[in-house]
Amino acid sequence: MEDPQTDLQIYWLDQDQTILVADFGAELTVDKVLEGMDAIAEALKASDRLVHFIGDLSHTYVDPQVSSKVLGNATTLVQHPFWSHPNMGFTMVMLGQTFLERTTNIFSKLFQKLYTVDTVDEAIALIEERTGQRVRII
């Protein structure tokens, strides 16, 4: 059985399956990030529409030793196919730690559709504002 505090959980937020959420749990690892990116890429491949992504890191701890591993794998993370998939819409990240905020700011300079938000509601509002479409939450 999955422990929601530690395991990666990926789920659709809306009825139309246009918003995918990944909750990275209590502790972040490079493997968990890559697992999440792989799962998102699979969802994008299976979709026939634009998909927006919310990465929930709001309650995620990054150990200082893991921080260097994440940065050391930055090239692998940046080159992951999910970033350039034609069905990839906006990417929003809910943050809870200064290191994550700094890292996300670096990535947002590389990917112009990457935003940081504080809540899911803020992410939904951003999607609705940018797309002009109403989100129907499950």
GROMACS .gro file of N, CA and C in nm, residues 18-22 40 50-56 87-94 113 115 123:
model
   72
   18THR      N    1  -0.724   1.717  -1.859
   18THR     CA    2  -0.634   1.817  -1.916
   18THR      C    3  -0.536   1.871  -1.813
   19ILE      N    4  -0.554   1.832  -1.685
   19ILE     CA    5  -0.462   1.876  -1.579
   19ILE      C    6  -0.416   1.753  -1.502
   20LEU      N    7  -0.285   1.731  -1.508
   20LEU     CA    8  -0.224   1.617  -1.440
   20LEU      C    9  -0.145   1.669  -1.321
   21VAL      N   10  -0.165   1.607  -1.205
   21VAL     CA   11  -0.096   1.648  -1.082
   21VAL      C   12  -0.001   1.538  -1.039
   22ALA      N   13   0.120   1.577  -1.001
   22ALA     CA   14   0.215   1.483  -0.940
   22ALA      C   15   0.248   1.536  -0.801
   40ILE      N   16   0.453   1.129  -1.658
   40ILE     CA   17   0.390   1.242  -1.727
   40ILE      C   18   0.406   1.226  -1.878
   50LEU      N   19  -0.410   1.891  -2.525
   50LEU     CA   20  -0.312   1.963  -2.446
   50LEU      C   21  -0.331   1.928  -2.298
   51VAL      N   22  -0.221   1.898  -2.230
   51VAL     CA   23  -0.225   1.861  -2.088
   51VAL      C   24  -0.138   1.958  -2.009
   52HIS      N   25  -0.196   2.016  -1.905
   52HIS     CA   26  -0.121   2.104  -1.815
   52HIS      C   27  -0.077   2.021  -1.695
   53PHE      N   28   0.036   2.058  -1.638
   53PHE     CA   29   0.095   1.979  -1.530
   53PHE      C   30   0.115   2.064  -1.405
   54ILE      N   31   0.075   2.009  -1.289
   54ILE     CA   32   0.101   2.072  -1.160
   54ILE      C   33   0.189   1.978  -1.079
   55GLY      N   34   0.308   2.022  -1.046
   55GLY     CA   35   0.398   1.946  -0.960
   55GLY      C   36   0.385   1.997  -0.818
   56ASP      N   37   0.335   1.913  -0.729
   56ASP     CA   38   0.313   1.955  -0.590
   56ASP      C   39   0.436   1.919  -0.506
   87ASN      N   40   0.186   1.780  -2.673
   87ASN     CA   41   0.066   1.790  -2.589
   87ASN      C   42   0.094   1.857  -2.455
   88MET      N   43   0.217   1.899  -2.429
   88MET     CA   44   0.251   1.962  -2.301
   88MET      C   45   0.203   2.106  -2.300
   89GLY      N   46   0.117   2.137  -2.204
   89GLY     CA   47   0.070   2.273  -2.186
   89GLY      C   48   0.158   2.346  -2.087
   90PHE      N   49   0.095   2.412  -1.993
   90PHE     CA   50   0.169   2.485  -1.890
   90PHE      C   51   0.216   2.388  -1.781
   91THR      N   52   0.329   2.421  -1.721
   91THR     CA   53   0.380   2.346  -1.607
   91THR      C   54   0.383   2.442  -1.489
   92MET      N   55   0.316   2.404  -1.381
   92MET     CA   56   0.314   2.485  -1.260
   92MET      C   57   0.368   2.403  -1.146
   93VAL      N   58   0.449   2.465  -1.062
   93VAL     CA   59   0.510   2.395  -0.950
   93VAL      C   60   0.473   2.467  -0.821
   94MET      N   61   0.415   2.392  -0.727
   94MET     CA   62   0.386   2.445  -0.593
   94MET      C   63   0.505   2.412  -0.506
  113LYS      N   64   0.687   2.807  -2.042
  113LYS     CA   65   0.554   2.773  -1.992
  113LYS      C   66   0.561   2.712  -1.853
  115TYR      N   67   0.569   2.784  -1.449
  115TYR     CA   68   0.531   2.886  -1.351
  115TYR      C   69   0.541   2.828  -1.210
  123ALA      N   70  -0.306   2.760  -0.957
  123ALA     CA   71  -0.268   2.693  -1.083
  123ALA      C   72  -0.388   2.685  -1.177
   0.00000   0.00000   0.00000
